[in-house]
Coordinates of C-alpha atoms and ligand atoms in Angstrom, one line a residue:
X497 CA 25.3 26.2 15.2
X498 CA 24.0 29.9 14.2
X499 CA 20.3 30.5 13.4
X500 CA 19.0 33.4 12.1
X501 CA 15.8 35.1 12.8
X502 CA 13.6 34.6 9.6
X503 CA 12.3 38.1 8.2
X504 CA 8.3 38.5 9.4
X505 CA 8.1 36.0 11.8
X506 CA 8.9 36.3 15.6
X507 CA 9.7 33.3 16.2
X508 CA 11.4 31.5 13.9
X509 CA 14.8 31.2 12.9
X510 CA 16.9 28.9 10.6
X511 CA 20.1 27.9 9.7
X512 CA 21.8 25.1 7.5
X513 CA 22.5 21.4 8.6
X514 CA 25.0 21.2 5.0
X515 CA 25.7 23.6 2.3
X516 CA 26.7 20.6 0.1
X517 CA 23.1 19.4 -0.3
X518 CA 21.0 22.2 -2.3
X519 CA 18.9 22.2 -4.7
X520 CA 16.0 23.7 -6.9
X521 CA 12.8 21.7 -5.5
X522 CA 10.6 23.7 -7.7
X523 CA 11.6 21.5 -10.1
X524 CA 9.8 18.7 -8.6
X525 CA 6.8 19.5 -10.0
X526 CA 4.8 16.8 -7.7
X527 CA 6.2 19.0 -4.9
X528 CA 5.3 22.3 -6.7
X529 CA 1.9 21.7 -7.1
X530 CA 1.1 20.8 -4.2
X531 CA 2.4 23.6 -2.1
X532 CA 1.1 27.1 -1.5
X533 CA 3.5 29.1 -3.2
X534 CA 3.1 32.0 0.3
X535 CA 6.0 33.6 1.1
X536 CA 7.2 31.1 3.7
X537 CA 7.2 28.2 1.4
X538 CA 8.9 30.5 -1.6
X539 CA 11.6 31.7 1.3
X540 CA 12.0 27.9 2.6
X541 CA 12.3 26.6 -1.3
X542 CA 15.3 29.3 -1.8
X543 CA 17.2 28.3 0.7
X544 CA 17.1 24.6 -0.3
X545 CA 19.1 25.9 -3.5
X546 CA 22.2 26.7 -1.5
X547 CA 22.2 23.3 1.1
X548 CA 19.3 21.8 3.8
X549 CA 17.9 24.1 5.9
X550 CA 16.8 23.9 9.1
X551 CA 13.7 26.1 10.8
X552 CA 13.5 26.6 14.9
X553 CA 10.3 27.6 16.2
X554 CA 9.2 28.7 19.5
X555 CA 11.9 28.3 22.7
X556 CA 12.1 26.5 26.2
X557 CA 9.8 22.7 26.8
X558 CA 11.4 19.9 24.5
X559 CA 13.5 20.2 21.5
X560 CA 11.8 18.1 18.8
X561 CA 12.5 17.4 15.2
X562 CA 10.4 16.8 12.3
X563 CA 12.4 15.2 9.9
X564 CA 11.5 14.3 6.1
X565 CA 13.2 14.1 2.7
X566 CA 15.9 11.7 4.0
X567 CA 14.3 9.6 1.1
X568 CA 14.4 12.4 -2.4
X569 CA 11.6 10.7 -4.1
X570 CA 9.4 10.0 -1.0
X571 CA 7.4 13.5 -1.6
X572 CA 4.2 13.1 0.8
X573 CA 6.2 13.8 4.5
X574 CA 8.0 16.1 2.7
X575 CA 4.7 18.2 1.6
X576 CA 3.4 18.0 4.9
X577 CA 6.4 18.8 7.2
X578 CA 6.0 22.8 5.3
X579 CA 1.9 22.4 6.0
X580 CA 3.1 21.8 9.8
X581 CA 5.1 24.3 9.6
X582 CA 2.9 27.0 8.4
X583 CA 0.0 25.9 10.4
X584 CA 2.3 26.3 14.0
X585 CA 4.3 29.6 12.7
X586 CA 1.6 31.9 13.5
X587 CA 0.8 29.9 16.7
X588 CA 2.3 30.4 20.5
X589 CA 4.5 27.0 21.1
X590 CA 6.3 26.4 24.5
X591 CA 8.5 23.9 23.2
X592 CA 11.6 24.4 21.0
X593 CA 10.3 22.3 17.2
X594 CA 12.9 22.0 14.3
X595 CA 12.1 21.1 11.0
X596 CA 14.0 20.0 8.4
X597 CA 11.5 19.6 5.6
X598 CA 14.3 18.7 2.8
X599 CA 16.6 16.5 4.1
X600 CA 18.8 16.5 0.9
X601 CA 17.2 19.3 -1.7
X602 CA 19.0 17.7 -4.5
X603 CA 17.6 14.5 -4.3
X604 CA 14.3 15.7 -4.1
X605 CA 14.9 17.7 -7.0
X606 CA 16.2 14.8 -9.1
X607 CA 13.0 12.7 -7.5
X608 CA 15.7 10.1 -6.6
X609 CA 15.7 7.7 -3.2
X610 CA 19.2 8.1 -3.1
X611 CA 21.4 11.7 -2.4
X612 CA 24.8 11.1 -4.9
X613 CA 24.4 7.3 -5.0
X614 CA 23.8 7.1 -0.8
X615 CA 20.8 5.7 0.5
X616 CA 21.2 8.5 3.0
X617 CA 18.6 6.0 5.5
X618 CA 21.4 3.1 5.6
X619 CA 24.1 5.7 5.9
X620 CA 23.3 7.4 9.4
X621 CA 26.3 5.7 10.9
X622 CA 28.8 6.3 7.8
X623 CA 30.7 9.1 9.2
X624 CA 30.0 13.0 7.7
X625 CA 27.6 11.4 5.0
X626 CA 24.3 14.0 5.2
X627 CA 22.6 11.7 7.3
X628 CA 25.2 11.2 10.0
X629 CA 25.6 15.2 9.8
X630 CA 21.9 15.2 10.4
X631 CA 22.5 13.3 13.6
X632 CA 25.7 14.8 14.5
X633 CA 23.6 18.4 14.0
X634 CA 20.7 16.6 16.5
X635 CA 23.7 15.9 19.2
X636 CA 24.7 19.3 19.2
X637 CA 21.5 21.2 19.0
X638 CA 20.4 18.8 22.3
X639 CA 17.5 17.9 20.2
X640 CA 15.5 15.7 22.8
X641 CA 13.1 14.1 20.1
X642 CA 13.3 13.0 16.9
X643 CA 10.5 12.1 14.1
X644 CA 11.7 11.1 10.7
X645 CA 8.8 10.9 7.9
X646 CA 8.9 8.7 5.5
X647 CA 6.3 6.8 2.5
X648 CA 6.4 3.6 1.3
X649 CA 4.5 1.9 -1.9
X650 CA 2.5 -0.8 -2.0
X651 CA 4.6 -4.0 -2.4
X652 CA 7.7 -2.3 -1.2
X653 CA 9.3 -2.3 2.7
X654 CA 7.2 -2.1 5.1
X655 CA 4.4 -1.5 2.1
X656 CA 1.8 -0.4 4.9
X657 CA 1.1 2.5 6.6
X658 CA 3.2 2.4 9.8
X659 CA 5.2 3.4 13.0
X660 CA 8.8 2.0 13.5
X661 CA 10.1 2.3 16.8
X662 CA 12.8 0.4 19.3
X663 CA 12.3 -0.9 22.6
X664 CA 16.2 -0.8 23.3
X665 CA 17.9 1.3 24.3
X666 CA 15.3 3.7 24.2
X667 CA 12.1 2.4 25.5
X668 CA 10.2 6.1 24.7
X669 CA 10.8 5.5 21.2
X670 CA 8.3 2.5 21.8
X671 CA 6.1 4.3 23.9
X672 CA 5.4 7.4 21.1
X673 CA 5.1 4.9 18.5
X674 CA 2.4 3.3 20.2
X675 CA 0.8 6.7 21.4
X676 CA 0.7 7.7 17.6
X677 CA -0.2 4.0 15.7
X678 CA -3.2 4.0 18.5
X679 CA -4.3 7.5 17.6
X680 CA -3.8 8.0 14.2
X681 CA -5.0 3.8 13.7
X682 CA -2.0 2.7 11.8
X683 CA 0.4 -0.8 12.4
X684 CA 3.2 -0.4 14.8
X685 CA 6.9 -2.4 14.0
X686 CA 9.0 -2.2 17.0
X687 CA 12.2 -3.6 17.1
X688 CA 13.8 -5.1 20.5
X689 CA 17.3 -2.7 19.6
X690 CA 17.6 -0.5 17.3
X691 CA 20.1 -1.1 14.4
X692 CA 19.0 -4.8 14.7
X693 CA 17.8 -5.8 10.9
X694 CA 20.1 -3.3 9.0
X695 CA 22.6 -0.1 9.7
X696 CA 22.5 3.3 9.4
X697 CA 18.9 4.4 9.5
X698 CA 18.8 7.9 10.9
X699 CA 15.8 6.9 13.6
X700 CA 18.3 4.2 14.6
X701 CA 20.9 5.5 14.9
X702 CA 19.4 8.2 17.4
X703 CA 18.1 5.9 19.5
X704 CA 21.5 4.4 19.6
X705 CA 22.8 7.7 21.0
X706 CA 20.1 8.0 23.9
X707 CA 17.8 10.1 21.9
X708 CA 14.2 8.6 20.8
X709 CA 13.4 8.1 17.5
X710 CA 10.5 7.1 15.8
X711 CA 9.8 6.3 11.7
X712 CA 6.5 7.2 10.4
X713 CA 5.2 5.6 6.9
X714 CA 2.6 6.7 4.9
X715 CA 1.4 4.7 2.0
X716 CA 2.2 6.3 -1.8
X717 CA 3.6 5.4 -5.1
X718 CA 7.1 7.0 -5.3
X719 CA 8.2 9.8 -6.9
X720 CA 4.6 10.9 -6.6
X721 CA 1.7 12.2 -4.3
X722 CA -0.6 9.5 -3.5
X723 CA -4.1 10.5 -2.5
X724 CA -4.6 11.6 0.7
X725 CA -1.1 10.9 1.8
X726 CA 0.0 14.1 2.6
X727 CA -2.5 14.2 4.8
X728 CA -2.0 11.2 6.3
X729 CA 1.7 12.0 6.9
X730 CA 0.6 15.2 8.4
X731 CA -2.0 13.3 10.7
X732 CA 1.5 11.5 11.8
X733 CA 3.3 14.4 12.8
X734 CA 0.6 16.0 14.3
X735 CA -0.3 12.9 16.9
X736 CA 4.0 12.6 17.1
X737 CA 3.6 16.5 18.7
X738 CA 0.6 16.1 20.8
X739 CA 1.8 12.9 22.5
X740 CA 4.1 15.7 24.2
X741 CA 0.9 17.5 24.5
X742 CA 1.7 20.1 21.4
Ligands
LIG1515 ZN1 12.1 6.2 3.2

């Protein structure tokens, strides 16, 4: 996989995880008005036109991604993953961080849960669909850790702001989940093996192949931006980087 170094910044680069997967997120206008239309966010909303990008910052320590938009219409984690990312662009980091802020553009375009009628969350296992390209993508990157951000509405699964993790066969994934439900004050859900209560979620699936994963919720409606969840979800990924002391 290619990156390219990302005009104005020194150290970040980005390349795309599919080209089959773009679209125009300014017309989310949940999404657009809650972003700072700078030039990072303007460059990292063209690219989404053409597929789902994928931004490297910094080099050497852990690989680690911050994943969100695997849901279309869950907009919060999606908000906050570019916040994180312009908030650490400017910064010295001696760990190697991928984001993927738009897991699937198109679907967060359309405000939809589900990229061309996949539940791309219950698909991680399905061969080439985006998700299992996202992990396949992780494999061959060497990505050590993996965060995926998610929300969740009131009355809905889990319907609480929360931390999924797996004790096997990746007992780390139980150990950041703790870190950041202890920190952050939030409900932990651990499962004894991942892939347990239903298939193909993209944090089980990694665990499944060695890598720890971890699911942060945030509580808001969906298709919408619930108070004070983006910052909640940020509050999420922020704890997820510093239990590796970022
Ligand atoms: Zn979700």
């Amino acid at each position: 996989m290619d990156f390219e170094k990302v005009e104005h910044y020194d150290n970040l680069e980005m390349s795309y995880i599919s080209n089959l997967s773009g679209g125009y997120i300014s017309k989310n206008t949940h999404v657009l008005n809650e972003i700072d239309l700078n030039k990072l966010n303007r460059f990292i909303l063209e690219k989404s036109v053409y597929g789902t990008p994928i931004f490297k910052l910094g080099s050497g320590g852990n690989k680690i991604l911050i994943l969100s938009g695997v849901h279309g219409n869950e907009l919060p984690p999606q908000i906050a993953n570019i916040k994180l990312l312009n908030e650490l662009v400017a910064k010295k980091i001696n760990n190697t961080l991928f984001f993927i802020p738009f897991a699937a553009p198109k679907a967060t375009m359309d405000n939809r849960r589900f990229f061309n009628t996949l539940d791309l969350n219950r698909a991680a296992h399905v061969n080439n669909s985006l998700s299992n390209v996202i992990v396949q993508k992780i494999e061959e990157l060497g990505i050590h850790f993996v965060g995926d951000f998610h929300s969740t509405a009131f009355n809905s699964n889990p319907g609480v702001e929360s931390i999924f993790s797996t004790k096997s066969p990746t007992p780390e994934s139980f150990l950041i989940a703790s870190y950041i439900s202890k920190d952050v004050g939030c409900e932990i859900i651990s499962l004894d093996s991942a892939g347990e209560s239903y298939k193909g979620a993209v944090e089980d699936v990694c665990n499944l192949n060695g890598i720890p994963a971890i699911t942060g919720e945030v509580l808001s409606p969906f298709s919408t931006v619930g108070d004070g969840s983006v910052e909640r979800s940020l509050l999420q990924m922020k704890s997820f980087l510093s239990y590796f002391g970022i």
